[in-house]
Amino acid sequence: MSKLISENKTLSKQINFIPKAIPQSMKSLLRIFISAVTLIVLWQSIVLFFALPSFILPSPAAVFNKLLERYDILFYHSWITAQEIILGLVLGLSMGLLFALQMLLFDPLRRWLLPILIASQAIPVFAIAPILMLWLGYGIASKVVMAALIIFFPVTTCCYDGLRNTPSGYLDLAKTMGASKWQLLKHVRLPAALPALASGIRVAVVVAPIGAVVGEWVGSSEGLGYLMLQANARMMIDEMFAALFILAALSVSLYFLADLLINKLIPWQHD
Amino acid sequence: MPKQKVGISICNASLQYQDSNQAIIEHFNLRMPLGKWTAILGKSGCGKTSLLRYLAGLLNENVLWSGDITLHGIETLQDNIAYMAQQDLLMPWLNVIDNVCFAFKFSDRRLSDTDNKRAFQLIDLVGLGGQALTMPAQLSGGMRQRVALARTLMQDKPVVLMDEPFSALDAVTRHRLQGLAAQVLADKTVLLITHDPQEALRLSDALYIMQGSPAGAISLTLPNTAIPRVFDAQLAKLQQQIIDSLEVDYV
């Protein structure tokens, strides 16, 4: 009887699992669509109701026209910003993981590195931006470093916490199986830390665009941040909004892409 | 009980954590018959798990140990033990078959086709045929502990150390798994740590009760019948006797 009940439970789990998976993504798409439409309607009503001039708040239609009209320029600058974000993410994530691993494996190093890591967070990234421009120039490098720096702390702490908090039972079991320190890291600590690392990545993909755009604001000759500053100076507010729209779309897509990949690659994270 | 070959004997042992000023185990003697089940009963915190963890090599740096451990049939404990804990300790990122073969990740020997075939046979043996590619999250508690049992069997070590492996299961599942474990680990020298007198009586060929502080062990004579035993009037009487002895520590 109990076997029957437990089998039933597993079966119902499976049944629940399959049909839910598809509508869930449809539902979230629908939610995004409804939110977007509501926002646009609200935006348009504000423009109409307050009779705002286009240099204060352009209408959604004007911004959409700008998107179509200046797509080549917008695409070029978006591509630059996207590169800065992606490279910044790669650099920041790998540095964060490396730092966390070092702190885990070499205890004396942790005692030296942790205060530096915390102190580094006390300095606002905005304040470092001009120095980075000075050292790395107005090109893409300073923005990549900026994006990497801004995600470095959350990634390192998430990784370090994940690596440090491996369930002790897993480690015990592997030790009784004769695992060496490196084997423990490779086969137990690292896979067990992946869900924590995933949280770090989720934060990183949201924050990295901020770093890149801040870098562009401080000094650059290309990128969406640069385009926004230029458009603002020339009172082309609709173009500024078009750039802002692309930046938001870029960040949101990046987040959903990361989330999708994480869920696919680390399916056990919700245990 | 007829004279049995001893697999592991511990003589006049004491165990003390380095950060504590009192030993948790003292004047401790234990004889584990070769290829049989030995159970250690005791209340929580009496030091039974510490003893098992010491034997598993998990406490070496943190404790002071004195006493002799004599081994028969094996050279060292270190390479000859398999460990089963209260939690199934299945790696959530590995499927059933990979969990069963987990020990190979730390071995110089590569997983051969024969090993792979054996892993599938063991999964069948513990009653999980067809579940080899299932992820642990999709299994019930009892099924997960069955996988842990298959993993222990796959290690094929002469000594199995079990730390309350069935205590987190419901009564029926526990009963079925006890029977299965007794059957599949029949030729192993098993040390079972438990706080359940019924489990100890059902499964052990030799039974010790840990008492006092620091704890020592007293041996209990058991009926000379094969395990898993059917719980009868005689075992019920023994159970009462065990509870009476354990009660001393609760006063």
XYZ file of C-alpha atoms in Angstrom:
522
model
C 0.000 0.000 0.000
C 2.733 2.423 1.046
C 4.633 1.508 -2.106
C 1.527 2.309 -4.094
C 1.176 5.671 -2.366
C 4.827 6.574 -2.876
C 4.609 5.523 -6.510
C 1.519 7.646 -6.882
C 3.329 10.591 -5.383
C 6.241 10.223 -7.798
C 3.850 9.876 -10.677
C 1.841 12.924 -9.690
C 5.100 14.838 -9.300
C 6.052 13.877 -12.830
C 2.618 14.727 -14.168
C 2.686 18.109 -12.414
C 6.163 18.729 -13.649
C 5.571 18.301 -17.387
C 2.545 20.494 -18.111
C 3.682 23.162 -15.613
C 7.049 23.602 -17.338
C 5.640 24.930 -20.591
C 2.865 27.264 -19.348
C 5.276 28.614 -16.717
C 7.516 30.145 -19.387
C 4.448 31.224 -21.371
C 3.042 32.804 -18.235
C 6.226 34.732 -17.536
C 6.330 35.938 -21.172
C 2.726 37.029 -20.861
C 3.526 38.838 -17.626
C 6.420 40.694 -19.272
C 4.190 41.592 -22.215
C 1.372 42.882 -19.995
C 3.803 44.891 -17.823
C 5.407 46.417 -20.947
C 2.043 47.345 -22.452
C 0.881 48.859 -19.127
C 4.059 50.916 -18.844
C 3.753 52.204 -22.413
C 0.081 53.110 -21.906
C 0.946 54.876 -18.647
C 3.828 56.711 -20.320
C 1.659 57.827 -23.215
C -1.120 58.982 -20.832
C 1.341 61.067 -18.793
C 2.614 62.709 -21.983
C -0.936 63.463 -23.109
C -2.379 64.412 -19.728
C 0.372 66.829 -18.691
C 0.979 67.980 -22.273
C 4.710 67.535 -21.750
C 7.044 68.895 -24.426
C 9.105 66.255 -26.216
C 12.388 67.572 -24.753
C 11.137 66.688 -21.266
C 9.391 63.399 -21.976
C 9.016 62.210 -25.555
C 6.075 59.973 -26.395
C 6.601 56.207 -26.820
C 5.839 56.590 -30.527
C 8.583 59.198 -30.918
C 11.093 56.941 -29.179
C 10.026 54.003 -31.341
C 10.474 56.155 -34.465
C 13.943 57.089 -33.285
C 14.756 53.408 -32.780
C 13.853 52.726 -36.412
C 15.389 55.878 -37.811
C 18.759 55.651 -36.081
C 19.018 51.885 -35.833
C 22.507 51.766 -37.379
C 24.002 54.222 -34.871
C 22.142 52.644 -31.979
C 23.231 49.171 -33.031
C 26.876 50.234 -33.290
C 26.918 51.770 -29.795
C 24.910 48.899 -28.321
C 27.450 46.446 -29.683
C 30.250 48.359 -27.947
C 28.393 48.415 -24.622
C 27.454 44.735 -24.965
C 31.119 43.867 -25.490
C 32.087 45.851 -22.409
C 29.426 44.094 -20.328
C 30.274 40.584 -21.557
C 34.025 41.017 -21.214
C 33.531 42.684 -17.833
C 31.400 39.732 -16.738
C 33.985 37.206 -17.903
C 36.802 39.089 -16.180
C 34.848 39.797 -12.983
C 33.487 36.260 -12.686
C 36.828 34.586 -13.262
C 38.624 36.954 -10.894
C 35.911 36.439 -8.275
C 36.087 32.658 -8.562
C 39.890 32.720 -8.449
C 39.916 34.965 -5.405
C 37.359 32.784 -3.614
C 39.373 29.644 -4.400
C 42.566 31.222 -3.117
C 40.888 32.266 0.095
C 39.498 28.774 0.545
C 42.700 26.895 -0.170
C 45.305 29.093 1.477
C 44.195 30.208 4.887
C 46.966 32.793 5.482
C 46.094 34.377 2.159
C 42.472 34.668 3.242
C 43.492 36.643 6.330
C 45.376 39.084 4.095
C 42.916 39.239 1.221
C 39.612 39.546 3.051
C 40.305 42.998 4.593
C 41.517 44.250 1.197
C 38.392 42.897 -0.435
C 36.132 44.605 2.099
C 38.136 47.859 1.916
C 37.833 47.816 -1.874
C 34.080 48.022 -1.419
C 34.365 51.138 0.702
C 35.601 53.091 -2.333
C 32.696 53.977 -4.654
C 33.301 52.712 -8.180
C 32.322 56.145 -9.503
C 35.350 57.568 -7.723
C 37.717 55.105 -9.377
C 36.326 55.675 -12.860
C 38.422 58.790 -13.671
C 41.563 56.995 -12.506
C 40.755 54.020 -14.719
C 40.300 56.419 -17.676
C 43.671 57.888 -16.907
C 45.384 54.525 -16.706
C 43.551 52.524 -19.322
C 42.445 55.216 -21.759
C 39.108 56.134 -23.257
C 38.694 52.829 -25.068
C 36.875 49.675 -24.103
C 39.481 48.478 -21.540
C 38.586 50.970 -18.810
C 34.873 50.087 -19.099
C 35.553 46.361 -18.993
C 37.597 46.816 -15.824
C 34.873 49.037 -14.407
C 32.180 46.390 -15.024
C 34.496 43.691 -13.633
C 35.237 45.729 -10.507
C 31.614 46.402 -9.742
C 30.711 42.681 -9.851
C 33.891 41.434 -8.242
C 32.746 41.707 -4.635
C 29.324 40.011 -4.917
C 30.795 37.223 -7.047
C 33.706 36.613 -4.687
C 31.547 36.526 -1.571
C 28.950 34.233 -3.172
C 31.651 31.853 -4.444
C 33.538 31.905 -1.177
C 30.413 31.238 0.883
C 29.421 28.439 -1.480
C 32.841 26.825 -1.346
C 33.123 27.164 2.413
C 29.682 25.827 3.208
C 29.933 22.429 1.529
C 27.735 20.068 3.589
C 30.174 18.403 5.978
C 28.629 14.988 5.281
C 29.654 15.189 1.599
C 33.226 15.933 2.636
C 33.219 13.141 5.229
C 31.980 10.609 2.706
C 34.578 11.623 0.118
C 37.334 11.543 2.740
C 36.426 7.978 3.745
C 36.699 7.150 0.039
C 40.293 8.425 0.119
C 39.795 11.797 -1.586
C 42.773 14.164 -1.660
C 42.425 17.916 -1.064
C 42.288 18.590 -4.824
C 39.860 15.773 -5.509
C 37.608 17.118 -2.759
C 37.688 20.503 -4.445
C 37.031 19.161 -7.930
C 34.409 16.530 -7.192
C 32.670 17.868 -4.087
C 33.337 21.489 -3.123
C 33.099 23.039 -6.591
C 29.926 21.263 -7.753
C 28.330 21.853 -4.337
C 29.172 25.565 -4.611
C 27.613 25.956 -8.055
C 24.158 27.048 -6.785
C 25.831 29.778 -4.688
C 27.956 30.742 -7.681
C 24.746 30.938 -9.721
C 23.337 33.521 -7.288
C 26.554 35.486 -7.760
C 26.158 35.328 -11.541
C 22.544 36.486 -11.312
C 23.621 39.547 -9.321
C 26.587 40.118 -11.619
C 24.586 40.216 -14.866
C 22.303 42.853 -13.374
C 25.098 45.009 -11.967
C 27.715 44.725 -14.750
C 25.840 47.068 -17.175
C 25.930 49.786 -14.479
C 29.713 49.565 -14.371
C 30.027 49.743 -18.145
C 27.690 52.745 -18.500
C 29.294 54.611 -15.607
C 32.627 54.108 -17.344
C 31.177 55.492 -20.580
C 29.773 58.525 -18.805
C 33.087 59.413 -17.261
C 34.941 59.354 -20.528
C 34.433 57.573 -23.812
C 33.936 58.051 -27.504
C 31.475 55.228 -28.106
C 28.888 53.071 -26.340
C 25.300 53.634 -25.211
C 26.347 55.755 -22.230
C 28.329 58.034 -24.556
C 25.392 58.212 -26.966
C 23.047 59.180 -24.131
C 25.338 61.979 -22.969
C 25.691 63.303 -26.522
C 21.944 63.112 -27.177
C 21.246 64.859 -23.876
C 23.635 67.681 -24.686
C 21.911 68.188 -28.035
C 18.431 67.973 -26.482
C 17.659 64.865 -28.539
C 15.721 63.366 -25.670
C 13.941 60.817 -27.858
C 17.330 59.408 -28.905
C 18.388 59.328 -25.283
C 15.288 57.350 -24.434
C 15.905 55.012 -27.370
C 19.425 54.320 -26.024
C 18.007 53.840 -22.541
C 15.412 51.421 -23.913
C 18.106 49.347 -25.633
C 20.234 49.342 -22.494
C 17.300 48.094 -20.421
C 16.438 45.464 -23.049
C 20.085 44.358 -23.125
C 20.284 43.998 -19.341
C 16.959 42.180 -19.076
C 17.826 39.775 -21.913
C 21.194 39.100 -20.350
C 19.535 38.318 -17.025
C 16.994 35.952 -18.555
C 19.649 34.268 -20.672
C 21.839 33.746 -17.607
C 18.856 32.490 -15.620
C 17.900 30.064 -18.385
C 21.447 28.722 -18.669
C 21.810 28.402 -14.900
C 18.544 26.503 -14.579
C 19.584 24.226 -17.416
C 23.113 23.572 -16.158
C 22.447 23.480 -12.401
C 19.043 21.828 -12.147
C 19.601 20.711 -8.544
C 19.911 24.244 -7.144
C 16.342 24.427 -5.878
C 16.671 21.332 -3.679
C 27.275 -17.267 21.653
C 29.845 -19.575 20.021
C 33.404 -18.337 19.723
C 33.672 -16.155 16.627
C 36.689 -14.898 14.724
C 37.386 -11.305 15.643
C 37.635 -8.774 12.823
C 38.464 -5.655 14.794
C 39.146 -5.415 18.482
C 39.559 -2.240 20.473
C 41.273 -2.542 23.799
C 41.313 -0.078 26.685
C 40.689 2.877 24.429
C 40.175 6.458 25.374
C 39.166 9.352 23.159
C 39.344 13.040 23.986
C 38.733 16.112 21.850
C 41.714 18.437 21.872
C 39.615 21.425 22.849
C 38.037 19.591 25.778
C 39.565 18.696 29.127
C 37.573 15.530 29.632
C 37.673 12.278 27.707
C 34.394 11.191 26.141
C 35.362 7.518 26.018
C 37.528 5.745 28.573
C 38.473 2.120 29.322
C 36.573 1.159 26.233
C 36.719 -2.407 24.948
C 35.019 -3.759 21.849
C 35.311 -6.942 19.797
C 33.763 -6.887 16.371
C 33.310 -10.444 15.022
C 34.665 -10.966 11.524
C 31.990 -10.809 8.837
C 29.257 -10.046 11.385
C 27.226 -7.086 12.574
C 28.194 -5.309 15.776
C 25.876 -2.664 17.170
C 26.692 0.089 19.622
C 23.781 1.588 21.506
C 23.837 4.669 23.628
C 22.075 7.916 24.280
C 22.790 10.984 22.132
C 26.118 12.590 22.907
C 27.601 9.535 24.634
C 30.455 9.381 22.156
C 29.325 6.569 19.875
C 29.418 8.691 16.743
C 32.814 10.109 17.747
C 34.122 6.556 18.019
C 32.790 5.672 14.576
C 34.168 8.873 13.084
C 37.544 8.123 14.625
C 37.540 4.635 13.107
C 36.536 6.172 9.755
C 39.607 8.425 9.936
C 37.543 11.601 10.139
C 38.758 12.812 13.513
C 42.491 12.161 13.471
C 43.666 15.742 13.820
C 41.144 16.891 16.400
C 41.349 14.169 19.041
C 43.713 12.437 21.385
C 43.382 8.681 21.154
C 44.982 6.015 23.249
C 44.347 2.306 23.185
C 44.988 -0.554 20.825
C 43.094 -1.384 17.692
C 43.856 -4.876 16.456
C 42.833 -5.783 12.961
C 42.418 -9.258 11.526
C 42.318 -9.947 7.833
C 43.090 -6.354 6.886
C 46.244 -4.275 7.117
C 44.804 -0.855 7.856
C 41.366 0.517 8.511
C 41.873 3.485 6.233
C 41.627 1.709 2.891
C 39.157 -0.910 3.974
C 36.099 0.932 5.184
C 32.884 2.092 3.597
C 30.857 4.726 5.426
C 27.095 5.111 5.622
C 25.657 8.060 7.488
C 22.230 9.080 8.738
C 21.802 11.228 5.644
C 22.098 9.422 2.347
C 24.815 11.893 1.239
C 23.923 11.489 -2.420
C 25.547 14.204 -4.507
C 22.574 16.137 -5.926
C 24.408 16.883 -9.179
C 24.986 13.193 -9.971
C 22.383 10.674 -11.082
C 21.857 7.350 -9.325
C 24.473 5.370 -11.252
C 27.114 8.104 -10.867
C 26.371 8.288 -7.165
C 26.758 4.536 -6.875
C 30.140 4.800 -8.630
C 31.154 7.930 -6.672
C 34.168 6.265 -4.993
C 35.821 5.728 -8.387
C 36.344 9.473 -8.664
C 38.920 9.201 -5.892
C 40.524 5.980 -7.022
C 43.441 5.357 -9.358
C 41.404 2.626 -10.988
C 39.198 3.728 -13.859
C 35.609 2.618 -14.073
C 35.634 -0.422 -16.360
C 32.721 -1.942 -18.246
C 32.599 -4.720 -15.661
C 32.364 -2.149 -12.859
C 29.624 -0.356 -14.707
C 27.723 -3.588 -15.176
C 28.126 -4.369 -11.492
C 26.794 -0.943 -10.549
C 23.658 -1.616 -12.591
C 23.311 -5.041 -10.911
C 23.620 -3.435 -7.460
C 20.974 -0.873 -8.321
C 18.725 -3.792 -9.295
C 19.690 -5.612 -6.099
C 18.560 -2.745 -3.858
C 15.270 -2.658 -5.727
C 15.821 0.388 -7.904
C 16.010 -1.270 -11.310
C 15.335 1.227 -14.092
C 16.216 4.224 -11.919
C 19.917 4.377 -12.791
C 19.622 7.685 -14.620
C 17.232 9.335 -12.151
C 18.464 12.351 -10.199
C 18.402 12.050 -6.368
C 15.885 14.915 -6.012
C 13.292 12.745 -7.749
C 13.661 9.889 -5.242
C 11.965 9.376 -1.879
C 13.955 9.163 1.363
C 13.853 5.362 1.373
C 14.920 5.133 -2.266
C 17.784 7.526 -1.640
C 19.038 5.415 1.267
C 18.838 2.376 -1.043
C 21.144 4.187 -3.459
C 23.477 4.896 -0.539
C 23.434 1.182 0.242
C 24.276 0.344 -3.375
C 27.118 2.886 -3.246
C 28.457 1.181 -0.109
C 28.249 -2.211 -1.823
C 29.983 -0.828 -4.911
C 32.923 0.209 -2.744
C 33.203 -3.453 -1.779
C 35.171 -2.859 1.431
C 35.411 -5.551 4.106
C 34.382 -3.157 6.893
C 31.224 -1.046 6.820
C 30.716 1.746 9.351
C 27.088 2.799 9.724
C 26.000 5.825 11.708
C 22.243 5.547 12.295
C 21.636 4.992 8.596
C 17.940 4.188 8.990
C 16.907 6.677 11.656
C 15.504 9.288 9.269
C 13.126 6.808 7.611
C 9.528 5.936 8.404
C 8.879 2.702 10.311
C 7.951 0.456 7.373
C 10.687 1.732 5.070
C 13.174 1.376 7.932
C 12.106 -2.224 8.552
C 12.439 -3.116 4.865
C 15.809 -1.422 4.518
C 17.152 -3.111 7.648
C 16.235 -6.475 6.130
C 17.808 -5.555 2.806
C 21.004 -4.268 4.428
C 21.350 -7.420 6.552
C 20.968 -9.512 3.420
C 23.353 -7.647 1.111
C 26.021 -6.894 3.718
C 25.997 -10.466 5.003
C 29.738 -11.092 4.554
C 30.950 -7.706 5.799
C 32.205 -6.707 9.218
C 29.657 -4.058 10.074
C 29.686 -1.552 12.915
C 26.219 -0.104 13.414
C 25.752 2.940 15.626
C 22.171 3.359 16.700
C 19.993 4.720 19.467
C 17.173 2.317 18.641
C 17.320 -0.871 20.787
C 14.944 -2.685 18.458
C 17.174 -2.023 15.455
C 20.240 -3.161 17.364
C 18.525 -6.371 18.477
C 17.202 -7.096 15.033
C 20.472 -6.585 13.192
C 23.443 -7.313 15.413
C 25.460 -10.431 16.136
C 27.263 -8.589 18.933
C 25.788 -5.720 20.912
C 27.424 -3.141 23.144
C 25.799 -0.483 25.277
C 27.771 2.680 25.900
C 27.281 4.015 29.383
C 28.634 6.585 31.788
C 30.709 9.689 31.305
C 33.372 9.189 30.047
C 31.669 6.273 28.365
C 32.660 2.643 28.525
C 30.918 -0.256 26.803
C 29.149 -3.252 28.250
C 28.404 -6.270 26.133
C 24.989 -7.889 25.954
C 24.463 -11.559 25.164
C 22.202 -12.093 22.192
C 20.293 -15.148 20.954
C 22.345 -17.220 18.572
C 20.032 -16.720 15.605
C 20.601 -15.306 12.156
C 19.926 -11.636 11.430
C 17.636 -9.938 10.616
C 15.819 -11.401 13.608
C 12.093 -11.565 13.949
C 11.059 -9.571 16.982
C 9.735 -12.070 19.528
C 9.125 -12.231 23.258
C 12.768 -12.964 23.989
C 13.918 -9.882 22.067
C 11.230 -7.795 23.748
C 12.650 -8.876 27.109
C 16.143 -7.965 25.972
C 14.858 -4.636 24.738
C 13.495 -3.900 28.216
C 16.850 -4.881 29.686
C 18.617 -2.456 27.292
C 16.239 0.367 28.143
C 16.813 -0.270 31.845
C 20.589 -0.044 31.371
C 20.325 3.045 29.202
C 18.025 4.736 31.695
C 20.887 4.934 34.188
C 22.466 7.674 32.025
C 19.269 9.696 31.921
C 18.946 10.119 35.682
